Coordinates of C-alpha atoms in Angstrom, one line a residue:
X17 CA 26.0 15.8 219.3
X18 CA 24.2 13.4 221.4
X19 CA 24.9 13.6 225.5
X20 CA 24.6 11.0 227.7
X21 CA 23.4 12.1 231.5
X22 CA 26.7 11.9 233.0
X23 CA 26.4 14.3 235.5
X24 CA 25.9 17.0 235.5
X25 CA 24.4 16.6 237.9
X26 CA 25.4 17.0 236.3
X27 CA 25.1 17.6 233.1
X28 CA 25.7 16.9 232.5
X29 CA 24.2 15.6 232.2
X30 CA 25.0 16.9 232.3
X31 CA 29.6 16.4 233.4
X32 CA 36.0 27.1 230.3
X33 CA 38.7 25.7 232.8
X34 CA 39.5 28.4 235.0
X35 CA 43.4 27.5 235.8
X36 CA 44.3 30.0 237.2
X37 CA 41.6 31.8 238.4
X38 CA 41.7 30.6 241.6
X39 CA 44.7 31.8 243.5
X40 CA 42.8 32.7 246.7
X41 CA 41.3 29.0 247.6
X42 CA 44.4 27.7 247.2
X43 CA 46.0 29.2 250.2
X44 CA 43.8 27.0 252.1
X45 CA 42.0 30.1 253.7
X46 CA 38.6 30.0 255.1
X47 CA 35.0 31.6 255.1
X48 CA 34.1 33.5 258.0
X49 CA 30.7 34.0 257.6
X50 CA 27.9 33.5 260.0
X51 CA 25.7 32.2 257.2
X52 CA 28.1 28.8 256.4
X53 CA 30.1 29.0 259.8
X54 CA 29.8 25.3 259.4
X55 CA 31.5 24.9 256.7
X56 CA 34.5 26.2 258.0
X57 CA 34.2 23.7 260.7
X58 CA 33.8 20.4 258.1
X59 CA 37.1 18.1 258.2
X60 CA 39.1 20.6 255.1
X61 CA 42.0 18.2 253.3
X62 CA 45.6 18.7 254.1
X63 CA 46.9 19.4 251.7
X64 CA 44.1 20.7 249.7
X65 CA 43.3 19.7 246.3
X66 CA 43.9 22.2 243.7
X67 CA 41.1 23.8 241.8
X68 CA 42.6 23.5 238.6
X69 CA 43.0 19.5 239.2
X70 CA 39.4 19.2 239.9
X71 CA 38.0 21.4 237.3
X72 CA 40.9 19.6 234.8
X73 CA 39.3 16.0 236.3
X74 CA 35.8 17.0 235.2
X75 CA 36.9 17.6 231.6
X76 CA 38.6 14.7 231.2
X77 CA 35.7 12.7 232.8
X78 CA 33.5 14.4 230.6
X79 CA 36.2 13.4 227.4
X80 CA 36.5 9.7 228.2
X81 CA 32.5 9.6 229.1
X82 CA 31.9 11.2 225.6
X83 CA 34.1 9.7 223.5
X84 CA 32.0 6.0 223.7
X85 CA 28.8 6.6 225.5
X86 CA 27.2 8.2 222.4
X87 CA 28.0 5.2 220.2
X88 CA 26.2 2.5 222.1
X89 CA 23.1 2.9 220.6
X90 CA 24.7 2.3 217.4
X91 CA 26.9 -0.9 218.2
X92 CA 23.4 -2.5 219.8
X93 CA 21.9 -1.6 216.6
X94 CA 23.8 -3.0 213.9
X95 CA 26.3 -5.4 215.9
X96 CA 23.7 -6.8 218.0
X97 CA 20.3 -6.3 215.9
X98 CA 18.6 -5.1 218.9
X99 CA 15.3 -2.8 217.6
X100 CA 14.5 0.6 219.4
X101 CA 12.7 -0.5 221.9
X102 CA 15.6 -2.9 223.6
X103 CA 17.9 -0.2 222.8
X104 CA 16.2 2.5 225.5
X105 CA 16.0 -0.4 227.6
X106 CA 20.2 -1.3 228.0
X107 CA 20.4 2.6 227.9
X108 CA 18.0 3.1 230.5
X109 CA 19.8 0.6 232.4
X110 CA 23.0 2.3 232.3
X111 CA 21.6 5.9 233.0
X112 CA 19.9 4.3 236.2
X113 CA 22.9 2.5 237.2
X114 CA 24.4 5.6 237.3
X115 CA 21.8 8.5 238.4
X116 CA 20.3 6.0 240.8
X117 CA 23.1 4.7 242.5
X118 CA 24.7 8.6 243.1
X119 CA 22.9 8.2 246.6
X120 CA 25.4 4.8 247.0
X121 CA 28.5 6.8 245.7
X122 CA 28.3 9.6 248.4
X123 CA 27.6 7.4 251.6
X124 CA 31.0 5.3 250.1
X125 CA 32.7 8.5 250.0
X126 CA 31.5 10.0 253.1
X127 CA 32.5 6.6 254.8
X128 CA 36.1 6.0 252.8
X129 CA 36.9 9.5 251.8
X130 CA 36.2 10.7 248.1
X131 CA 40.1 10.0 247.3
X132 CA 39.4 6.0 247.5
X133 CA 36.3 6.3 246.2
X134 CA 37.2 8.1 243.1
X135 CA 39.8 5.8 242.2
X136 CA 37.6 3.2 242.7
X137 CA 35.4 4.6 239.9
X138 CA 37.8 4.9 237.6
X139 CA 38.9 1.7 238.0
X140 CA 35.1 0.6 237.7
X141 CA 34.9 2.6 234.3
X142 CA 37.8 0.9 233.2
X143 CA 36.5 -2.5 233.9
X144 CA 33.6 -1.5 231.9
X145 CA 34.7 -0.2 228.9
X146 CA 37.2 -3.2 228.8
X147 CA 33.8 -5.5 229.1
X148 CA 32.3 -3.6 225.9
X149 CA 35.2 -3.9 223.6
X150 CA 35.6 -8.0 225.3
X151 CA 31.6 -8.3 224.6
X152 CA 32.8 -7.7 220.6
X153 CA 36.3 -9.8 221.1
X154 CA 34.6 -13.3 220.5
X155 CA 33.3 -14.9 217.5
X156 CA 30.0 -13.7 217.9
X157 CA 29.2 -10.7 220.1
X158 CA 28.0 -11.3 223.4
X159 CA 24.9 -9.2 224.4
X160 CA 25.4 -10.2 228.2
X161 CA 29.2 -8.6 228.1
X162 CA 28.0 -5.8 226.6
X163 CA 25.2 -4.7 229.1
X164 CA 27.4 -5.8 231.6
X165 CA 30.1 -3.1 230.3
X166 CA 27.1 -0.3 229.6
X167 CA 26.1 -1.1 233.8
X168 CA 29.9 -1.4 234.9
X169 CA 30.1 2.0 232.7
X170 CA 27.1 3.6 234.8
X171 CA 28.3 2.8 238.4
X172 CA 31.7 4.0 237.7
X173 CA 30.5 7.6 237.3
X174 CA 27.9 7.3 240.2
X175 CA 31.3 6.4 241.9
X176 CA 33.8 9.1 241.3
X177 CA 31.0 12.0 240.4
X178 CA 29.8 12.3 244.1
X179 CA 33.7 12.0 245.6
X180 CA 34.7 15.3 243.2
X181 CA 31.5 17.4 244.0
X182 CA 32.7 16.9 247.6
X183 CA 35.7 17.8 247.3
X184 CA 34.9 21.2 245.1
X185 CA 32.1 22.0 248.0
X186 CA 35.5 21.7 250.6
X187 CA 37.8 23.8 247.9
X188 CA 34.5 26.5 247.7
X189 CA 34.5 26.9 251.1
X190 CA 37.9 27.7 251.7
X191 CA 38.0 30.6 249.2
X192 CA 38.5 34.2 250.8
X193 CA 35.4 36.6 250.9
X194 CA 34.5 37.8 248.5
X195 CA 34.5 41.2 247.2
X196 CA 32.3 43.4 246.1
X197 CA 31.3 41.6 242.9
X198 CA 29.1 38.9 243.3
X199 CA 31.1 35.6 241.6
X200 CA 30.5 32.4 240.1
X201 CA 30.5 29.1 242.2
X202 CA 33.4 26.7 241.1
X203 CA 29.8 24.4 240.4
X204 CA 29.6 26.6 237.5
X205 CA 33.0 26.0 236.5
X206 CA 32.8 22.4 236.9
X207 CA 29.4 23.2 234.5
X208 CA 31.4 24.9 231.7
X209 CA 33.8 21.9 231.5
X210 CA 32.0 18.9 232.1
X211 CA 30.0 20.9 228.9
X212 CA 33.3 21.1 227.3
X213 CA 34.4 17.8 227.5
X214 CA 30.9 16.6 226.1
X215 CA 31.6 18.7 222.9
X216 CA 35.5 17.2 222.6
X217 CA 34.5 13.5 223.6
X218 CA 32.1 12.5 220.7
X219 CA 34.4 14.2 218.5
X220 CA 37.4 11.7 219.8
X221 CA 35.5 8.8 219.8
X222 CA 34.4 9.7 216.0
X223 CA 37.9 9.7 214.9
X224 CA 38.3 6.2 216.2
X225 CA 35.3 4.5 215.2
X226 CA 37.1 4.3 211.9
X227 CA 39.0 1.4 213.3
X228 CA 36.5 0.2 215.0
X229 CA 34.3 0.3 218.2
X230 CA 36.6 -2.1 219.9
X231 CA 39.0 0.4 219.4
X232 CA 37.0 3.6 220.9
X233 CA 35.9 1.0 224.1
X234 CA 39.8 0.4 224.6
X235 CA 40.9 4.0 224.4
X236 CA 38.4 4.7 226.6
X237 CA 39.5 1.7 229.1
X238 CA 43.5 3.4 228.5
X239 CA 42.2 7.2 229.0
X240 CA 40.3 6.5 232.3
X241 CA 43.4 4.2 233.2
X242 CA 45.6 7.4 232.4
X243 CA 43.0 9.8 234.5
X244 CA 43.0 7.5 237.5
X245 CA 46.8 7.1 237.5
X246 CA 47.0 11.5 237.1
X247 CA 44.0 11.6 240.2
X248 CA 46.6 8.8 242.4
X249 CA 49.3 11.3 242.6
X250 CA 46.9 15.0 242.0
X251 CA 44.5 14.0 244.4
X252 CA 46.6 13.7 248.4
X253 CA 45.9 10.8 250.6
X254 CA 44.4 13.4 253.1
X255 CA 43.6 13.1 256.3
X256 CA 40.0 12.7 256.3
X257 CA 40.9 9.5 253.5
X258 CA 43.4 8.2 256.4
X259 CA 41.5 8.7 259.5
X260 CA 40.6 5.7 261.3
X261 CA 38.1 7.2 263.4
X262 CA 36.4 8.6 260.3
X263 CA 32.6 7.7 261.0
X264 CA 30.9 4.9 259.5
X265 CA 28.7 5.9 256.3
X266 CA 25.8 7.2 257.1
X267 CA 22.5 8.4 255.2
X268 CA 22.8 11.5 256.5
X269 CA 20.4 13.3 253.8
X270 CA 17.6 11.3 254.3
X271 CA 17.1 11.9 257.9
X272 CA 16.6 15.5 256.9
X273 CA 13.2 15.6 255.7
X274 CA 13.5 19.4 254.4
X275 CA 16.6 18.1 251.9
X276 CA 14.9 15.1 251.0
X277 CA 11.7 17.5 250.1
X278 CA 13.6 19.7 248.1
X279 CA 15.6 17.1 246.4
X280 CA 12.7 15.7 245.4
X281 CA 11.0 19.1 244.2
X282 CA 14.6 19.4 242.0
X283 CA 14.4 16.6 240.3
X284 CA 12.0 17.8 238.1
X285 CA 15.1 20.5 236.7
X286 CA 16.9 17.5 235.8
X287 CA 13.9 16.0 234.0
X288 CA 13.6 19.0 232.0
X289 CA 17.3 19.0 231.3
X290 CA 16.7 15.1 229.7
X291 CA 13.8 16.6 227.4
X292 CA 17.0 18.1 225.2
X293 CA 17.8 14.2 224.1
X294 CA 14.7 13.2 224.4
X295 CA 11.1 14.8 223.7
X296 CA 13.0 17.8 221.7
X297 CA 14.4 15.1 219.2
X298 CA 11.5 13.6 219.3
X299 CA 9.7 16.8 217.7
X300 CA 11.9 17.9 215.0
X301 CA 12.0 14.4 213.8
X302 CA 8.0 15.3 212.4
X303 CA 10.0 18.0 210.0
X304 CA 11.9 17.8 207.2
X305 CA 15.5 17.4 208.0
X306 CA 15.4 16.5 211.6
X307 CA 19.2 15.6 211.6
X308 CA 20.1 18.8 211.0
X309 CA 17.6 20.5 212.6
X310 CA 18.9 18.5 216.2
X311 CA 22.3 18.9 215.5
X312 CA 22.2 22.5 215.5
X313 CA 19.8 22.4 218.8
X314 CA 22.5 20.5 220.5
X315 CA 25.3 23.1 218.7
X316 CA 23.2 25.8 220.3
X317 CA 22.6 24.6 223.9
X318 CA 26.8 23.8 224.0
X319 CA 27.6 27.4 223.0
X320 CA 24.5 28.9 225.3
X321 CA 26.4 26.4 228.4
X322 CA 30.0 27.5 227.5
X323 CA 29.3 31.5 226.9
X324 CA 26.2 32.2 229.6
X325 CA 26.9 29.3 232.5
X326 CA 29.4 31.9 234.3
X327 CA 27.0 35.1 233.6
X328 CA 23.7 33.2 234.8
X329 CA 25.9 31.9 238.0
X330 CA 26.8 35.6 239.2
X331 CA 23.6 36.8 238.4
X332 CA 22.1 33.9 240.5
X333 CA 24.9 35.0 243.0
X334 CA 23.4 38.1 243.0
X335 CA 20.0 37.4 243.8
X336 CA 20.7 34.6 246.4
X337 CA 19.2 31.0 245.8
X338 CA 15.4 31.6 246.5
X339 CA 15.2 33.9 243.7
X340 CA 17.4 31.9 241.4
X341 CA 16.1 28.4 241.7
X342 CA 12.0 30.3 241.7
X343 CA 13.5 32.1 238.1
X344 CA 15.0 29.1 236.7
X345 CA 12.4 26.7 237.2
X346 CA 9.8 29.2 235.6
X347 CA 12.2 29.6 232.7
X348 CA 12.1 25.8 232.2
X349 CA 8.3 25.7 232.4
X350 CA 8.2 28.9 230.2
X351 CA 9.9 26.7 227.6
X352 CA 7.5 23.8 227.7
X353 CA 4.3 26.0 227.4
X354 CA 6.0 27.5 224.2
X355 CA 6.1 24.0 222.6
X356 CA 2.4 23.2 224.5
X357 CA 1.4 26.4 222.5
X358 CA 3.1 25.6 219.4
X359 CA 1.9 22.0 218.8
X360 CA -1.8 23.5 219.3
X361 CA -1.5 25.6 216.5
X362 CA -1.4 25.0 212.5
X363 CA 2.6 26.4 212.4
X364 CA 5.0 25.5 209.1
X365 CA 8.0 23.5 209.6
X366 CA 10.4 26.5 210.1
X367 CA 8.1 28.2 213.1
X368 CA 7.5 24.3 215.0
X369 CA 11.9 23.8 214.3
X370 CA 11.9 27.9 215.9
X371 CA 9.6 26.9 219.1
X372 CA 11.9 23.5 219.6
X373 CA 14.7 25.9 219.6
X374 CA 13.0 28.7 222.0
X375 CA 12.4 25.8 224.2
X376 CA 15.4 24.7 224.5
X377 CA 17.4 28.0 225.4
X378 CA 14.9 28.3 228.3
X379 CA 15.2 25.2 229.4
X380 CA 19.2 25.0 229.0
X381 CA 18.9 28.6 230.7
X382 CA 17.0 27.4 233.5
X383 CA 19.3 24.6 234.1
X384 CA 21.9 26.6 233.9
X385 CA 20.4 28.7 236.6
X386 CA 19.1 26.2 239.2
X387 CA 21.9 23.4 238.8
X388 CA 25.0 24.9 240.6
X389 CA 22.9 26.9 242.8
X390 CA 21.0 23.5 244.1
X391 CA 24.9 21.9 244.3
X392 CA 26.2 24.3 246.4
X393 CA 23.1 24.1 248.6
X394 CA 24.1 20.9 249.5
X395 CA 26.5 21.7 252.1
X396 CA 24.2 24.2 253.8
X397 CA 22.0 21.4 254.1
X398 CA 24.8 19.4 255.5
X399 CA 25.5 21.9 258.0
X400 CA 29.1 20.2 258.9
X401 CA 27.9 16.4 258.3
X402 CA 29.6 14.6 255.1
X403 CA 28.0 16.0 252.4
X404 CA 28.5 13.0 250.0
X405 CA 24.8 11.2 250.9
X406 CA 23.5 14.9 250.2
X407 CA 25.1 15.3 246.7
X408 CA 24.0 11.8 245.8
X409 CA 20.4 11.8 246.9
X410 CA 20.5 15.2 244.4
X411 CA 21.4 13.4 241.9
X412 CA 19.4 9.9 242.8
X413 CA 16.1 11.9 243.1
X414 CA 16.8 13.3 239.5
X415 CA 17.6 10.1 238.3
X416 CA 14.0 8.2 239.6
X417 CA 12.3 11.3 238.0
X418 CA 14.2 11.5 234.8
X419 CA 13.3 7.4 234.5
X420 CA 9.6 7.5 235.5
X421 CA 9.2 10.4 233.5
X422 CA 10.7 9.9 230.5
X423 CA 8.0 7.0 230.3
X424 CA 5.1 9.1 231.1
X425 CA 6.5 11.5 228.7
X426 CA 6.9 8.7 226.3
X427 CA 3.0 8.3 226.3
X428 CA 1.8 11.3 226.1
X429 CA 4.0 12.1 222.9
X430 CA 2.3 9.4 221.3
X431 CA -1.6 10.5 222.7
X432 CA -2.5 12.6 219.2
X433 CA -5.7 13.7 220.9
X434 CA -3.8 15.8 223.1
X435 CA -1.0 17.2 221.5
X436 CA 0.0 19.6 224.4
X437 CA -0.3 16.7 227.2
X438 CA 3.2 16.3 227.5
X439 CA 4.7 19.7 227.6
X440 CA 1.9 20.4 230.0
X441 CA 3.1 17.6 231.7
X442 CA 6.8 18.4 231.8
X443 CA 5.9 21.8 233.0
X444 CA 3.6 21.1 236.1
X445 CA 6.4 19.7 238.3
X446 CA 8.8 22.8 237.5
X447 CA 5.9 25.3 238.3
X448 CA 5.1 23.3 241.5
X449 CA 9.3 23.4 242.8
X450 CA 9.2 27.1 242.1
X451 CA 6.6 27.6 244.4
X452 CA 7.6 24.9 247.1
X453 CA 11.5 25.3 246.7
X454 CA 12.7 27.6 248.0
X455 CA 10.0 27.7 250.9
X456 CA 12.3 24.5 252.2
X457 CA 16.0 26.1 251.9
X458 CA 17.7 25.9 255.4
X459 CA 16.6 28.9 257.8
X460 CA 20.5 30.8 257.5
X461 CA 20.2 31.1 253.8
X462 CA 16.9 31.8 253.1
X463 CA 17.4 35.8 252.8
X464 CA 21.3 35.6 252.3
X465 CA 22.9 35.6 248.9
X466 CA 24.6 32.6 247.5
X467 CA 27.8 34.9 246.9
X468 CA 28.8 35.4 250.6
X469 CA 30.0 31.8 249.9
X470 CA 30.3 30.7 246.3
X471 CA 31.6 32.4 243.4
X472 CA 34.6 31.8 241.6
X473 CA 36.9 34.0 240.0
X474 CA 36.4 36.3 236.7

């Protein structure tokens, strides 16, 4: 299965459902705790969204995303002709137009509320899946319409994406305390199905590119039409969306020079996370049966997501968010000196295809360990300003890295000389955030465990 960075941010990116697991944050209570007091005091929705909505809205995002994304690369191949080279390129476009602009999406959000601003998206998405199929409509394709769909495609999620991570951070915050059981943040959740609708999307989109990829564009177009029709009447018109004194948009996060440091320190997770479809692939393709070989790498990583994300998040819950981010960045790195190892020695073709593997479940069990616990961060950070400009610049500063690092990376894959260079190289920035990290998380929750205030229900 081939992702696309969707977000996982969110991954993801990278984006088990939960419904109903989450009886107490639906009775709109809040956190008393001295540690996120200002969270209780951040403008909450009335009424609420539901959890399950949310949560259900990542899956389907995830379903629609998956079911064409993966396919591009294919249609500019054989519709358009286009060699390797100018694929990455539209790609590349599309990933930037959507990591890179997350920053855009939250200030919008914070400014109109992330109700408007996730319709907007959809309707965005819509517009560009409708531009690919149009692009194939005419007599001969149109290469212009179709990298104007792929971009149209890319803003739409750096739309929506930021407006639902704001409004899970307000539905986290106004969960009871918790017991004595540290608990999984609902980031976590929204990990385990924005992983769940990646494995269910490529398989839709499969069963229509049978009739056609003009066909899997317009489903896509009619699903997103049917999600943003579902989010009009799901998602109330609250009064933060309504207010006309609401503030005007403002970029918050990067007047805090201790978020935009550790943004910038976490972008090298999400770097790591892009090695999965990019630099792995790229190293079982030198053995025999490379198809197979990354098919069951991206099998294994999608079970690993689904059956550990929950586990790893109480764990991390646990320990609190300086250990869990200083552990899950040395798990990534840990996985890229395997490979830096394994390429320096004279290994068959079943021990390199075990060391790709071992990679990969550290890195996918880093990510899994740094990810939600960076998102739900982002309201400490906020301490009671909109947190939209502070969810996108987490996701913009991951985007620049995964961009500009993907072409250093690119380089050093093909410098023979030094066959380690790159894994060394992915695994000096993850080394460096575990050290400098957590050092810049705000004073109140440097000591204090991430559970007092996120964790979701068993």
């Amino acid at each position: 299965m081939v992702h696309a960075q969707q977000n996982t941010a969110v991954t993801g990116p990278h984006d088990g459902v939960g419904e109903g697991d989450d009886r107490g944050e639906r009775r709109g209570t809040t956190v008393h705790n001295e540690n996120h007091s200002h969270l209780s005091r951040s403008p909450v929705p009335n009424p609420p969204a539901r959890t399950p909505v949310l949560l259900g809205t990542q899956l389907l995002f995830n379903v629609g995303f998956y079911a064409v994304v993966p396919f591009l690369a294919l249609v500019l191949t054989e519709d358009f002709g286009l060699a390797a080279v100018a694929v990455g390129l539209v790609l590349g476009v599309r990933t930037f137009m959507q990591q890179g602009m997350f920053l855009i999406g939250g200030v919008l959000a914070d400014r109109f509320g992330p109700r408007r601003v996730i319709l907007f998206g959809c309707a965005v998405r819509i517009a560009g899946f409708a531009t690919l199929a149009g692009s194939l409509l005419t007599p001969a394709p149109v290469l212009a319409l179709f990298v104007l769909g792929t971009v149209l495609t890319g803003l739409g999620g750096a739309l929506f994406s930021p407006g639902l991570n704001i409004l899970i951070a307000e539905a986290e915050a106004r969960r009871p305390a918790p017991g004595p059981r540290s608990r999984a943040s609902l980031f976590a959740w929204l990990s385990v199905t924005g992983e769940l609708g990646a494995v269910i999307g490529p398989l839709v989109g499969a069963a229509l590119l049978g009739w056609g990829f003009v066909v899997v564009a317009l489903g896509g177009a009619a699903f997103f039409l049917a999600i943003g029709v579902f989010l009009a009447v799901a998602l109330p018109s609250t009064l933060a969306d309504r207010s006309v004194d609401r503030p005007p948009g403002r970029w918050w996060s990067l007047r805090d020079r201790r978020f935009v440091g550790f943004s910038a320190l976490h972008a090298a997770d999400l770097l790591a996370y892009n090695q999965l479809y990019l630099a792995l692939p790229l190293q079982l393709a030198r053995v025999p049966d490379a198809a197979a070989a990354t098919a069951a790498m991206f099998a294994g990583v999608s079970v690993l997501t689904l059956t550990l994300q929950l586990p790893v998040s109480r764990w991390a819950a646990r320990v609190g968010p300086a250990v869990a981010l200083r552990i899950g960045y040395v798990l990534s790195a840990a996985g890229f000196a395997v490979l830096a190892v394994g390429v320096s020695l004279p290994l068959d073709d079943a021990a390199r295809v075990v060391a790709v593997f071992v990679t990969a479940a550290l890195v996918i069990l880093g990510h899994m360990t740094t990810h939600p616990t960076a998102l739900t961060l982002a309201p400490r950070f906020a301490a009671g300003r909109p947190t939209g400009s502070f969810f996108g610049l987490l996701a913009t500063c991951g985007g620049i890295a995964v961009l500009l690092g993907n072409l250093v990376v690119g380089a050093l894959f093909a410098w023979t000389a030094v066959p380690s260079a790159a894994w060394l190289f992915l695994a000096v920035p993850l080394v460096v955030a575990a050290a400098m990290a957590p050092r810049l998380l705000p004073r109140t929750v440097d000591q204090a465990p991430v559970s007092k205030a996120t964790r979701a229900t068993r």
